[in-house]
Amino acid sequence: MAIAVIVMTIYGVSPVAADPVVLPPIKGQFDYQLGGAYDPATSVKIVVRDRLKPPATGKYNICYVNTYQTQPDEGKWWASKHPDLLVRKDGKFVVDKQWNEYLLDTSTDAKRAALMEIIGPWFDRCATDGFKGIDADNLDSWTRSKGILAMADNVAFAKLLVKRAHVAGLAIAQKNASDLAPTGSSKIGFDFAIVEECQIWKECDKFTAAYGGLIYEIEFNDNTKDSEGNPVDPLSIFNAACSARGNKISVIYRDRGLVPSKSPDYVYKLCK
């Protein structure tokens, strides 16, 4: 026990008892519920929900945490309380315009440590609430940082996230960022991968080579162009993903908003 306390203190982690890390079931049907929690189908084995939502009863639950950007409704809090931990260029906060999110500044050891003081307890709460895994989003934020962040900055922060998750007894996913797939497991320590749109961007092979069957793929229903800008039927992209990997990994087709099942915009399909 004394040794465990020392190790956790080195990594800035509160000495709490943790369950062993459990991986999600390979090819287990999963449901991606970031737009709002709802009762999953009986056949669903894995549910991804926001960290502020309760886990689904009787499922393997993955806790979504935006670890490299702010949530849109939390931007004002970050800008007011921790402006020094947000990426700036020419005196202005850098924003991911697609989602209206500020980018977290991972550029120095000190800033990474300060970010862990905030995000680390979120992981701990996920574990306490009953989640078994972490969906650590926006690993690729350096690509939207206008040159302020480097890939190495985000990798260094990822290693801290992985350590904190494992100490809390949580598995942790690599989220997208195909450039890091070859080293995501072996060098950074990610346990599995959650991948959006790898079929349309022709990135899936990088992830399957690194993670085998521990990949959970989402293709979306609003993609009308392929990676080269050619018109495409989004359902054909999903069908191609199913043909290529549907017998090896879990692949689903969803609406971009990931809305609850009772919404008129809800879309959810499985490989046949």
Coordinates of C-alpha atoms in Angstrom, one line a residue:
M1 CA 0.0 0.0 0.0
A2 CA 2.8 2.4 0.8
I3 CA 4.4 1.8 -2.6
A4 CA 1.1 2.4 -4.3
V5 CA 0.7 5.7 -2.5
I6 CA 4.2 6.8 -3.5
V7 CA 3.6 5.9 -7.2
M8 CA 0.3 7.7 -7.3
T9 CA 1.8 10.8 -5.6
I10 CA 4.5 11.0 -8.3
Y11 CA 1.8 11.2 -11.0
G12 CA -0.3 13.7 -9.1
V13 CA -3.0 11.2 -8.4
S14 CA -5.0 10.9 -5.2
P15 CA -4.4 7.5 -3.5
V16 CA -7.8 5.8 -4.1
A17 CA -8.4 2.1 -4.4
A18 CA -9.1 1.2 -8.0
D19 CA -10.5 -1.9 -9.7
P20 CA -8.4 -3.6 -12.3
V21 CA -8.6 -2.2 -15.9
V22 CA -11.3 -4.0 -17.9
L23 CA -11.3 -3.8 -21.7
P24 CA -14.5 -3.4 -23.7
P25 CA -15.8 -6.6 -25.4
I26 CA -14.3 -7.1 -28.8
K27 CA -17.0 -6.5 -31.5
G28 CA -19.5 -5.7 -28.8
Q29 CA -22.4 -3.7 -30.2
F30 CA -22.0 -0.2 -29.0
D31 CA -24.1 3.0 -28.8
Y32 CA -22.7 6.5 -29.0
Q33 CA -24.9 8.7 -26.9
L34 CA -23.1 12.0 -26.7
G35 CA -26.1 14.0 -27.8
G36 CA -28.2 12.8 -24.9
A37 CA -28.6 9.7 -22.8
Y38 CA -31.4 7.2 -23.6
D39 CA -32.1 3.6 -22.8
P40 CA -29.9 1.4 -25.1
A41 CA -31.2 -1.7 -26.9
T42 CA -30.9 -5.0 -25.0
S43 CA -28.4 -6.1 -27.6
V44 CA -26.0 -3.2 -26.9
K45 CA -23.0 -4.2 -24.9
I46 CA -21.1 -0.8 -24.8
V47 CA -22.4 2.7 -24.2
V48 CA -20.5 6.0 -24.6
R49 CA -22.0 8.9 -22.6
D50 CA -20.8 12.3 -21.4
R51 CA -19.0 12.4 -18.1
L52 CA -21.9 14.3 -16.5
K53 CA -24.4 11.6 -17.4
P54 CA -25.0 8.4 -15.4
P55 CA -23.7 5.1 -16.9
A56 CA -26.2 2.7 -18.4
T57 CA -27.2 -0.2 -16.2
G58 CA -25.8 -3.5 -17.2
K59 CA -23.5 -2.3 -20.0
Y60 CA -19.8 -1.6 -20.4
N61 CA -19.8 2.2 -20.0
I62 CA -17.3 4.6 -21.5
C63 CA -17.0 8.1 -20.1
Y64 CA -16.6 10.8 -22.7
V65 CA -14.2 13.6 -21.6
N66 CA -13.1 16.4 -23.9
T67 CA -9.5 16.3 -22.8
Y68 CA -7.9 18.6 -25.4
Q69 CA -10.7 21.2 -26.0
T70 CA -13.4 22.8 -23.9
Q71 CA -17.0 21.8 -24.2
P72 CA -19.0 24.7 -25.9
D73 CA -21.0 25.4 -22.8
E74 CA -17.8 25.4 -20.6
G75 CA -15.8 27.9 -22.7
K76 CA -16.7 30.9 -20.6
W77 CA -15.6 29.1 -17.4
W78 CA -12.3 28.2 -18.9
A79 CA -11.7 31.7 -20.3
S80 CA -12.6 33.3 -16.9
K81 CA -10.9 30.8 -14.5
H82 CA -8.0 29.5 -16.6
P83 CA -7.2 31.7 -19.5
D84 CA -3.6 30.8 -19.3
L85 CA -4.5 27.2 -20.1
L86 CA -6.1 28.0 -23.4
V87 CA -4.3 28.3 -26.7
R88 CA -3.8 31.9 -28.0
K89 CA -2.5 33.4 -31.2
D90 CA -2.0 37.1 -31.6
G91 CA -3.7 37.6 -28.3
K92 CA -6.9 35.8 -29.2
F93 CA -8.1 32.4 -28.1
V94 CA -7.8 29.8 -30.9
V95 CA -11.2 28.2 -31.5
D96 CA -12.3 25.0 -33.2
K97 CA -15.0 26.7 -35.3
Q98 CA -16.8 23.4 -36.2
W99 CA -17.8 22.9 -32.5
N100 CA -17.1 26.4 -31.0
E101 CA -14.6 25.0 -28.6
Y102 CA -11.4 26.6 -27.2
L103 CA -8.2 24.5 -27.5
L104 CA -6.4 23.5 -24.3
D105 CA -2.8 24.5 -24.1
T106 CA -0.6 21.4 -23.8
S107 CA 2.6 23.1 -24.9
T108 CA 4.6 22.9 -21.7
D109 CA 5.2 20.5 -18.7
A110 CA 3.7 23.1 -16.4
K111 CA 0.6 23.6 -18.4
R112 CA 0.1 19.9 -18.9
A113 CA 0.4 19.5 -15.1
A114 CA -2.1 22.3 -14.5
L115 CA -4.6 20.7 -16.9
M116 CA -4.3 17.4 -15.1
E117 CA -5.2 19.1 -11.9
I118 CA -8.6 19.8 -13.6
I119 CA -9.1 16.8 -15.8
G120 CA -7.7 14.2 -13.6
P121 CA -10.5 14.4 -11.0
W122 CA -13.0 14.1 -13.9
F123 CA -11.5 10.7 -14.6
D124 CA -11.7 9.8 -11.0
R125 CA -15.4 10.8 -10.9
C126 CA -16.0 8.6 -14.0
A127 CA -14.6 5.6 -12.1
T128 CA -16.6 6.4 -9.0
D129 CA -19.8 6.7 -11.0
G130 CA -19.3 3.2 -12.5
F131 CA -17.7 3.8 -15.9
K132 CA -15.1 1.3 -17.1
G133 CA -13.4 3.3 -19.9
I134 CA -12.5 6.8 -21.1
D135 CA -13.2 8.4 -24.5
A136 CA -10.5 11.1 -24.5
D137 CA -11.6 13.4 -27.3
N138 CA -9.7 15.8 -29.6
L139 CA -6.3 14.1 -29.4
D140 CA -5.6 15.8 -32.8
S141 CA -6.2 19.3 -31.6
W142 CA -2.7 20.3 -32.7
T143 CA -4.0 20.2 -36.3
R144 CA -6.4 23.1 -35.4
S145 CA -4.0 25.1 -33.3
K146 CA -2.7 27.4 -36.0
G147 CA 0.8 26.2 -35.4
I148 CA 0.9 26.9 -31.7
L149 CA 0.8 23.2 -30.6
A150 CA 2.9 20.3 -31.8
M151 CA 2.0 16.6 -32.1
A152 CA 4.6 16.0 -29.4
D153 CA 2.8 18.3 -26.9
N154 CA -0.4 16.3 -27.3
V155 CA 1.4 13.0 -27.0
A156 CA 3.1 14.1 -23.8
F157 CA -0.3 15.0 -22.4
A158 CA -1.8 11.7 -23.6
K159 CA 0.7 9.8 -21.6
L160 CA -0.4 11.7 -18.5
L161 CA -4.1 10.9 -19.3
V162 CA -3.3 7.2 -19.8
K163 CA -1.5 7.0 -16.4
R164 CA -4.3 8.8 -14.6
A165 CA -7.0 6.6 -16.2
H166 CA -5.1 3.4 -15.4
V167 CA -4.5 4.3 -11.8
A168 CA -8.3 5.0 -11.5
G169 CA -9.0 1.5 -12.9
L170 CA -10.2 2.8 -16.3
A171 CA -9.3 1.7 -19.8
I172 CA -8.7 4.6 -22.2
A173 CA -9.3 4.9 -25.9
Q174 CA -7.3 6.6 -28.6
K175 CA -9.8 8.9 -30.3
N176 CA -9.1 9.4 -34.0
A177 CA -5.6 10.9 -34.8
S178 CA -4.6 8.2 -37.3
D179 CA -1.0 9.6 -37.4
L180 CA -0.6 8.3 -33.9
A181 CA -2.2 4.9 -34.4
P182 CA 1.1 3.1 -35.0
T183 CA 2.3 4.2 -31.5
G184 CA -1.0 4.8 -29.7
S185 CA -0.9 1.5 -27.9
S186 CA 2.8 0.6 -27.9
K187 CA 4.3 4.0 -26.9
I188 CA 1.4 6.0 -25.4
G189 CA -0.5 3.2 -23.7
F190 CA -4.0 3.5 -25.1
D191 CA -6.0 0.3 -24.6
F192 CA -8.5 0.5 -27.5
A193 CA -9.6 3.0 -30.2
I194 CA -12.8 4.9 -30.9
V195 CA -12.7 6.1 -34.5
E196 CA -14.9 8.4 -36.4
E197 CA -15.2 8.3 -40.2
C198 CA -12.1 6.3 -40.8
Q199 CA -13.7 4.7 -43.9
I200 CA -14.3 8.0 -45.7
W201 CA -10.8 9.3 -44.8
K202 CA -9.2 5.9 -45.7
E203 CA -7.5 5.6 -42.3
C204 CA -9.0 2.4 -40.9
D205 CA -6.1 0.1 -41.7
K206 CA -3.8 2.1 -39.5
F207 CA -6.1 1.4 -36.5
T208 CA -6.7 -2.2 -37.2
A209 CA -3.0 -2.8 -37.5
A210 CA -2.5 -1.3 -34.0
Y211 CA -5.6 -2.4 -32.1
G212 CA -6.9 -5.5 -33.8
G213 CA -10.5 -6.1 -32.8
L214 CA -10.5 -3.4 -30.1
I215 CA -11.8 -0.7 -32.4
Y216 CA -15.3 0.9 -32.3
E217 CA -16.0 2.7 -35.6
I218 CA -18.6 5.4 -36.3
E219 CA -19.6 6.5 -39.8
F220 CA -22.0 9.5 -40.1
N221 CA -25.1 10.0 -42.2
D222 CA -24.2 13.6 -43.4
N223 CA -21.1 12.8 -45.4
T224 CA -21.9 13.7 -49.0
K225 CA -18.3 13.9 -50.3
D226 CA -15.4 11.5 -50.0
S227 CA -11.8 12.4 -49.0
E228 CA -11.1 13.6 -52.5
G229 CA -14.2 15.8 -52.7
N230 CA -16.2 13.6 -54.9
P231 CA -20.0 13.2 -54.3
V232 CA -20.8 10.1 -52.3
D233 CA -23.8 8.4 -50.7
P234 CA -23.1 8.3 -46.9
L235 CA -24.9 5.0 -46.6
S236 CA -22.5 3.5 -49.2
I237 CA -19.6 4.6 -47.0
F238 CA -21.1 2.7 -44.1
N239 CA -21.8 -0.3 -46.2
A240 CA -18.2 -0.3 -47.4
A241 CA -17.0 -0.2 -43.8
C242 CA -19.2 -3.2 -43.0
S243 CA -17.9 -5.1 -45.9
A244 CA -14.3 -4.4 -45.0
R245 CA -14.4 -4.9 -41.2
G246 CA -17.9 -5.6 -40.0
N247 CA -17.0 -9.2 -39.2
K248 CA -14.0 -8.1 -37.1
I249 CA -14.9 -4.9 -35.3
S250 CA -18.0 -3.0 -34.1
V251 CA -19.2 -0.5 -36.8
I252 CA -22.2 1.7 -36.5
Y253 CA -23.9 4.4 -38.6
R254 CA -25.2 7.5 -36.7
D255 CA -26.6 11.0 -37.1
R256 CA -24.0 13.7 -36.6
G257 CA -25.8 15.2 -33.5
L258 CA -25.8 11.7 -31.8
V259 CA -29.3 12.6 -30.6
P260 CA -31.5 10.5 -28.4
S261 CA -33.5 7.7 -29.9
K262 CA -36.9 9.5 -29.6
S263 CA -35.6 12.5 -31.7
P264 CA -36.8 12.7 -35.3
D265 CA -33.2 13.2 -36.4
Y266 CA -32.0 9.9 -34.8
V267 CA -30.2 7.5 -37.0
Y268 CA -28.6 4.2 -35.9
K269 CA -27.6 1.3 -38.0
L270 CA -25.5 -1.9 -37.5
C271 CA -23.7 -4.0 -40.0
K272 CA -25.9 -6.8 -41.2

